[in-house]
Short mmCIF file of C-alpha atoms and ligand atoms in Angstrom, two decimals:
data_model
loop_
_atom_site.label_atom_id
_atom_site.label_comp_id
_atom_site.label_asym_id
_atom_site.label_seq_id
_atom_site.Cartn_x
_atom_site.Cartn_y
_atom_site.Cartn_z
CA MET A 1 220.16 129.41 98.85
CA ASN A 2 221.37 132.94 98.11
CA GLU A 3 224.86 133.84 96.83
CA ALA A 4 225.41 136.52 99.48
CA GLY A 5 223.72 137.48 102.73
CA HIS A 6 223.70 140.97 104.19
CA GLY A 7 222.96 142.02 107.77
CA ARG A 8 223.16 145.25 109.72
CA ALA A 9 222.81 146.02 113.43
CA GLY A 10 223.35 149.14 115.51
CA GLY A 11 225.57 149.96 118.45
CA LYS A 12 224.32 151.02 121.86
CA LEU A 13 224.69 153.35 124.77
CA ILE A 14 224.02 152.05 128.26
CA LEU A 15 222.30 154.92 130.03
CA LEU A 16 222.22 153.33 133.49
CA GLY A 17 223.04 150.04 135.18
CA GLU A 18 226.05 148.50 133.38
CA HIS A 19 227.81 145.76 135.38
CA GLY A 20 224.88 145.44 137.83
CA VAL A 21 222.96 143.96 134.88
CA VAL A 22 225.44 141.05 134.75
CA TYR A 23 224.31 140.27 138.34
CA GLY A 24 220.59 140.31 137.59
CA ARG A 25 219.86 143.97 138.29
CA PRO A 26 217.93 146.15 135.80
CA ALA A 27 219.61 148.46 133.30
CA LEU A 28 218.52 151.05 130.77
CA ALA A 29 220.00 151.25 127.27
CA ALA A 30 219.36 152.78 123.87
CA GLY A 31 220.31 151.66 120.38
CA LEU A 32 222.54 153.84 118.22
CA ALA A 33 221.91 154.54 114.54
CA ARG A 34 225.65 154.01 113.96
CA GLY A 35 226.29 150.35 113.43
CA THR A 36 227.96 147.47 111.67
CA THR A 37 227.21 145.90 108.29
CA VAL A 38 228.17 142.30 107.54
CA THR A 39 228.20 140.55 104.17
CA VAL A 40 228.66 136.78 103.99
CA ARG A 41 229.66 135.11 100.71
CA ARG A 42 230.61 131.60 99.72
CA GLY A 43 234.36 130.97 99.37
CA ALA A 44 237.35 129.34 101.05
CA GLY A 45 236.96 130.28 104.70
CA PRO A 46 236.52 130.77 107.50
CA VAL A 47 237.76 134.31 106.81
CA VAL A 48 236.69 137.65 108.32
CA VAL A 49 237.96 140.84 106.70
CA SER A 50 237.12 144.34 107.94
CA ASP A 51 237.63 148.02 107.22
CA ARG A 52 238.79 148.22 110.87
CA ALA A 53 242.27 146.83 111.38
CA GLU A 54 241.43 145.91 115.02
CA VAL A 55 238.57 143.65 113.86
CA ALA A 56 240.60 142.03 111.08
CA ALA A 57 243.42 141.27 113.55
CA ASP A 58 241.08 139.87 116.23
CA PRO A 59 240.61 136.05 116.22
CA ARG A 60 237.26 136.26 118.03
CA PRO A 61 235.05 137.25 115.05
CA VAL A 62 236.20 134.06 113.27
CA ARG A 63 235.31 132.06 116.40
CA VAL A 64 231.84 133.61 116.40
CA LEU A 65 231.48 132.70 112.70
CA VAL A 66 232.53 129.10 113.38
CA ASP A 67 229.94 128.85 116.19
CA ALA A 68 227.16 130.66 114.33
CA ALA A 69 227.32 129.14 110.82
CA PRO A 70 226.04 125.63 111.77
CA LEU A 71 222.97 127.22 113.40
CA PHE A 72 221.89 128.04 109.85
CA GLY A 73 222.99 124.76 108.27
CA LEU A 74 226.18 126.39 106.92
CA ALA A 75 229.86 125.43 107.30
CA ALA A 76 232.21 128.26 108.30
CA ARG A 77 235.00 126.78 106.14
CA ASP A 78 232.88 127.73 103.09
CA LEU A 79 232.26 131.33 104.16
CA LEU A 80 233.95 134.70 103.62
CA VAL A 81 232.76 137.52 105.86
CA GLU A 82 233.22 141.23 105.20
CA VAL A 83 232.63 143.67 108.07
CA ARG A 84 232.14 147.43 107.75
CA SER A 85 231.69 149.26 111.04
CA GLU A 86 231.00 152.82 112.11
CA LEU A 87 231.64 151.81 115.73
CA PRO A 88 235.14 152.19 117.17
CA PRO A 89 235.89 148.96 119.08
CA GLY A 90 236.85 148.91 122.74
CA VAL A 91 235.02 152.15 123.58
CA GLY A 92 231.62 151.08 124.95
CA PHE A 93 229.46 151.36 121.83
CA GLY A 94 228.68 147.64 121.68
CA SER A 95 230.70 146.95 118.54
CA SER A 96 231.06 143.21 119.36
CA ALA A 97 227.32 142.75 119.80
CA ALA A 98 226.54 144.79 116.68
CA PHE A 99 228.91 142.51 114.72
CA THR A 100 227.35 139.41 116.26
CA VAL A 101 223.74 140.39 115.50
CA ALA A 102 224.63 141.66 112.01
CA LEU A 103 226.41 138.35 111.33
CA LEU A 104 223.35 136.36 112.50
CA ARG A 105 221.17 138.42 110.14
CA ALA A 106 223.60 137.95 107.24
CA LEU A 107 223.84 134.18 107.80
CA ALA A 108 220.05 133.90 108.01
CA ALA A 109 219.75 135.84 104.75
CA LEU A 110 222.37 133.64 103.03
CA ALA A 111 220.61 130.47 104.20
CA GLY A 112 217.19 131.88 103.30
CA ARG A 113 216.02 131.37 106.88
CA GLY A 114 213.96 133.53 109.22
CA LEU A 115 215.39 134.94 112.45
CA SER A 116 213.03 136.07 115.21
CA LEU A 117 213.81 138.76 117.78
CA ALA A 118 213.83 136.04 120.46
CA ASP A 119 216.48 134.13 118.43
CA GLU A 120 218.56 137.29 118.04
CA LEU A 121 218.49 137.93 121.79
CA ALA A 122 219.30 134.35 122.79
CA LEU A 123 221.90 133.60 120.10
CA GLY A 124 223.39 137.10 120.37
CA ARG A 125 224.06 136.61 124.08
CA ARG A 126 225.40 133.07 123.63
CA LEU A 127 227.79 134.05 120.83
CA GLU A 128 228.88 137.27 122.55
CA ALA A 129 230.46 135.08 125.21
CA ALA A 130 233.38 134.75 122.74
CA PHE A 131 234.12 138.41 123.51
CA HIS A 132 233.60 138.32 127.25
CA GLY A 133 232.79 135.39 129.47
CA THR A 134 229.60 136.38 131.26
CA PRO A 135 227.58 138.78 129.08
CA SER A 136 224.18 139.85 130.36
CA GLY A 137 222.80 140.04 126.83
CA ILE A 138 222.01 143.76 127.01
CA ASP A 139 224.39 144.65 124.15
CA PRO A 140 222.90 142.21 121.60
CA ALA A 141 219.42 143.28 122.77
CA ALA A 142 220.28 146.90 121.90
CA ALA A 143 221.76 145.81 118.58
CA ALA A 144 218.60 143.84 117.79
CA LEU A 145 216.09 146.45 119.01
CA GLY A 146 217.71 149.78 118.17
CA SER A 147 215.50 151.76 120.56
CA CYS A 148 215.39 152.74 124.26
CA PHE A 149 214.57 149.86 126.61
CA ALA A 150 214.80 148.54 130.16
CA PHE A 151 216.50 145.16 130.46
CA GLU A 152 216.90 142.35 132.98
CA ARG A 153 218.94 139.31 132.11
CA GLY A 154 217.33 135.88 131.92
CA GLU A 155 216.34 133.11 129.55
CA PRO A 156 214.54 134.85 128.00
CA PRO A 157 215.53 138.31 129.25
CA VAL A 158 212.90 140.85 130.31
CA VAL A 159 212.93 143.63 127.73
CA ARG A 160 210.55 146.59 128.17
CA PRO A 161 210.44 149.47 125.67
CA VAL A 162 210.92 152.84 127.39
CA ARG A 163 209.57 155.96 125.71
CA PRO A 164 211.39 159.12 126.81
CA GLY A 165 209.00 161.89 127.88
CA ALA A 166 211.45 164.36 126.31
CA ALA A 167 214.35 163.98 123.89
CA LEU A 168 217.58 163.18 125.74
CA PRO A 169 220.50 165.25 124.39
CA LEU A 170 223.76 163.42 125.08
CA VAL A 171 227.41 164.09 124.41
CA VAL A 172 229.57 160.97 124.24
CA ALA A 173 233.33 161.40 124.73
CA TRP A 174 236.24 158.97 124.68
CA ASP A 175 240.00 159.23 124.63
CA GLY A 176 240.67 156.77 121.81
CA ARG A 177 242.63 154.20 123.84
CA PRO A 178 240.74 150.91 123.46
CA ARG A 179 240.14 148.86 126.59
CA SER A 180 238.55 145.49 127.20
CA THR A 181 235.03 144.97 128.55
CA GLY A 182 236.02 141.35 129.22
CA GLN A 183 238.83 142.45 131.52
CA ALA A 184 236.62 144.95 133.39
CA VAL A 185 233.86 142.34 133.85
CA GLY A 186 236.37 139.64 134.86
CA ALA A 187 238.19 141.85 137.40
CA LEU A 188 234.88 142.88 138.98
CA ARG A 189 233.86 139.20 139.20
CA ALA A 190 237.08 138.46 141.13
CA ARG A 191 236.32 141.31 143.57
CA TRP A 192 232.70 140.06 143.93
CA GLU A 193 233.95 136.52 144.65
CA ALA A 194 236.19 137.94 147.39
CA ASP A 195 233.45 140.02 149.08
CA ARG A 196 229.99 139.16 147.80
CA ALA A 197 228.08 141.03 150.52
CA ARG A 198 229.75 144.35 149.68
CA TYR A 199 229.23 144.03 145.92
CA GLU A 200 225.65 142.76 146.23
CA ARG A 201 224.89 145.89 148.33
CA LEU A 202 226.43 148.09 145.65
CA PHE A 203 224.44 146.31 142.90
CA ASP A 204 221.24 146.85 144.94
CA ALA A 205 222.09 150.54 145.16
CA VAL A 206 222.66 150.63 141.38
CA ALA A 207 219.23 149.01 140.86
CA ILE A 208 217.54 151.79 142.89
CA VAL A 209 219.30 154.45 140.80
CA VAL A 210 218.27 152.68 137.57
CA GLY A 211 214.63 152.72 138.76
CA GLN A 212 214.81 156.44 139.60
CA GLY A 213 216.56 157.25 136.31
CA THR A 214 214.10 155.21 134.24
CA ARG A 215 211.18 157.11 135.78
CA ALA A 216 213.02 160.38 135.03
CA VAL A 217 213.44 159.31 131.37
CA GLU A 218 209.74 158.46 131.10
CA SER A 219 208.64 161.76 132.62
CA GLY A 220 211.21 163.78 130.64
CA ASP A 221 212.83 165.14 133.83
CA LEU A 222 216.38 165.83 132.63
CA ALA A 223 217.54 167.29 135.97
CA ALA A 224 216.48 164.10 137.81
CA LEU A 225 218.11 161.94 135.14
CA GLY A 226 221.33 163.94 135.54
CA VAL A 227 221.24 163.21 139.28
CA ALA A 228 220.82 159.50 138.45
CA PHE A 229 223.80 159.63 136.04
CA ASP A 230 225.99 161.13 138.78
CA ALA A 231 224.77 158.67 141.43
CA ASN A 232 225.39 155.75 139.05
CA GLN A 233 228.90 157.05 138.28
CA ALA A 234 229.71 157.22 142.02
CA LEU A 235 228.60 153.59 142.42
CA LEU A 236 230.55 152.50 139.32
CA ALA A 237 233.64 154.09 140.90
CA GLU A 238 232.96 152.12 144.13
CA LEU A 239 232.62 148.96 142.04
CA GLY A 240 236.13 149.72 140.73
CA VAL A 241 235.24 150.07 137.04
CA SER A 242 235.93 153.79 136.64
CA SER A 243 239.38 155.15 135.78
CA PRO A 244 241.28 158.43 136.16
CA GLU A 245 240.57 159.27 132.50
CA VAL A 246 236.84 158.62 132.93
CA GLU A 247 236.78 160.77 136.08
CA ARG A 248 238.58 163.57 134.22
CA LEU A 249 236.12 163.57 131.30
CA VAL A 250 233.13 163.35 133.69
CA ALA A 251 234.46 166.41 135.57
CA VAL A 252 235.00 168.36 132.33
CA ALA A 253 231.42 167.61 131.23
CA ARG A 254 229.94 168.62 134.59
CA ASP A 255 232.01 171.84 134.69
CA ALA A 256 230.75 172.68 131.19
CA GLY A 257 227.15 172.52 132.46
CA ALA A 258 226.03 168.90 131.96
CA PHE A 259 223.06 167.74 134.05
CA GLY A 260 225.12 164.67 134.92
CA ALA A 261 227.80 162.40 133.45
CA LYS A 262 228.97 158.82 133.79
CA LEU A 263 230.90 156.10 132.05
CA THR A 264 228.95 153.92 129.62
CA GLY A 265 229.51 150.21 128.95
CA GLY A 266 232.38 148.21 130.38
CA GLY A 267 234.26 151.20 131.81
CA ALA A 268 237.89 151.01 132.99
CA GLY A 269 238.43 153.73 130.38
CA GLY A 270 236.26 153.96 127.30
CA ALA A 271 233.39 156.32 126.72
CA VAL A 272 231.64 158.78 129.00
CA ILE A 273 228.08 160.02 128.38
CA ALA A 274 226.94 163.44 129.52
CA LEU A 275 223.29 164.50 129.62
CA VAL A 276 223.34 168.09 128.43
CA ARG A 277 221.36 171.26 127.98
CA ASP A 278 223.82 172.75 125.49
CA ALA A 279 225.51 170.02 123.44
CA HIS A 280 227.78 172.53 121.69
CA ALA A 281 229.28 173.87 124.94
CA VAL A 282 229.85 170.44 126.49
CA ALA A 283 231.18 168.82 123.30
CA GLY A 284 233.51 171.81 122.82
CA ALA A 285 234.89 171.52 126.36
CA LEU A 286 235.44 167.77 125.96
CA ALA A 287 237.15 168.24 122.59
CA ARG A 288 239.45 170.89 124.11
CA ALA A 289 240.24 168.32 126.81
CA GLY A 290 241.51 166.04 124.04
CA ALA A 291 238.51 163.68 123.70
CA HIS A 292 236.75 162.38 120.60
CA THR A 293 233.10 163.42 120.80
CA LEU A 294 229.75 162.41 119.36
CA VAL A 295 226.46 164.25 119.89
CA ALA A 296 223.51 161.86 120.10
CA THR A 297 219.88 162.53 120.91
CA ILE A 298 217.72 159.71 122.23
CA GLU A 299 214.35 160.58 120.71
CA ASN A 300 211.17 158.90 121.88
CA GLN A 301 211.87 156.03 119.47
CA ALA A 302 215.59 155.91 118.64
CA GLU A 303 218.77 157.89 118.59
CA ALA A 304 219.53 160.23 115.72
CA ALA A 305 223.29 160.72 115.74
C1 MEV B 401 228.86 146.16 128.54
O1 MEV B 401 228.36 146.98 127.49
C2 MEV B 401 227.87 146.11 129.66
C3 MEV B 401 228.30 145.24 130.85
O2 MEV B 401 227.26 145.36 131.81
C4 MEV B 401 228.52 143.80 130.46
C5 MEV B 401 227.23 143.09 130.08
O3 MEV B 401 226.15 143.50 130.51
O4 MEV B 401 227.33 142.08 129.36
C6 MEV B 401 229.58 145.78 131.50
#
């Protein structure tokens, strides 16, 4: 057994299909180079400390540790976990899944055990349920894979690598007020329970847009992908997971010349992604509108932010 185990996993951007993916429709996502590093040491635990106050104050990472440690023959009460993250939580960058997969990798390293990609996908999804009740598993898949891929939930999920025909220049913008993916997913589930036919129709429409957008990514057709972003955003608004702040940032990005723009991740606030021709112009407009911004390019393998 080792004295300390280290693990790292990246964040993600959902390009198309969030929420529909919880209901079995396809989605398209890409891993981010920005991520989370976890170190596990022996000591009086279970304790999770972090350079991010929000993570240190959140009881859920300790719950994930308590659930995950026995999978590696370890007891959480003997473990101290240190988390360093470049991902702001509550924005849509998949910080919970990055933590979860990084923790799995650190525990495996501490226990001197192997961890396959299939294990990371299955355990990542199971443990992520501590953060929101019905995860599709797309966030831990992005954390585990780090590249661009099409995803359909399942046991095991269907994961297909997608190679962009051209680099995808994106500007990501968010207002800095954290919101909860769990709440957005839970509120949509209540609306779906109340009117399944309407929401199933909307999810079917999202699936068509995801198919069109995925083909646009593969052929490098940025104009067509921008159309798919806008169509997906309109459907996300109909699903009730947009917000006035998201709509404002989407409008700023489009006015500044983006091919298309949409929310990314859980929505109900959080981050917006814009597919751009001129990252400088769009990022500048979004910054003047008061948003935090990040320029990220999805290359044919992975993002280089
Ligand atoms: C969150 O990043 C994406 C959602 O579709 C939830 C999930 O797939 O688990 C909103």
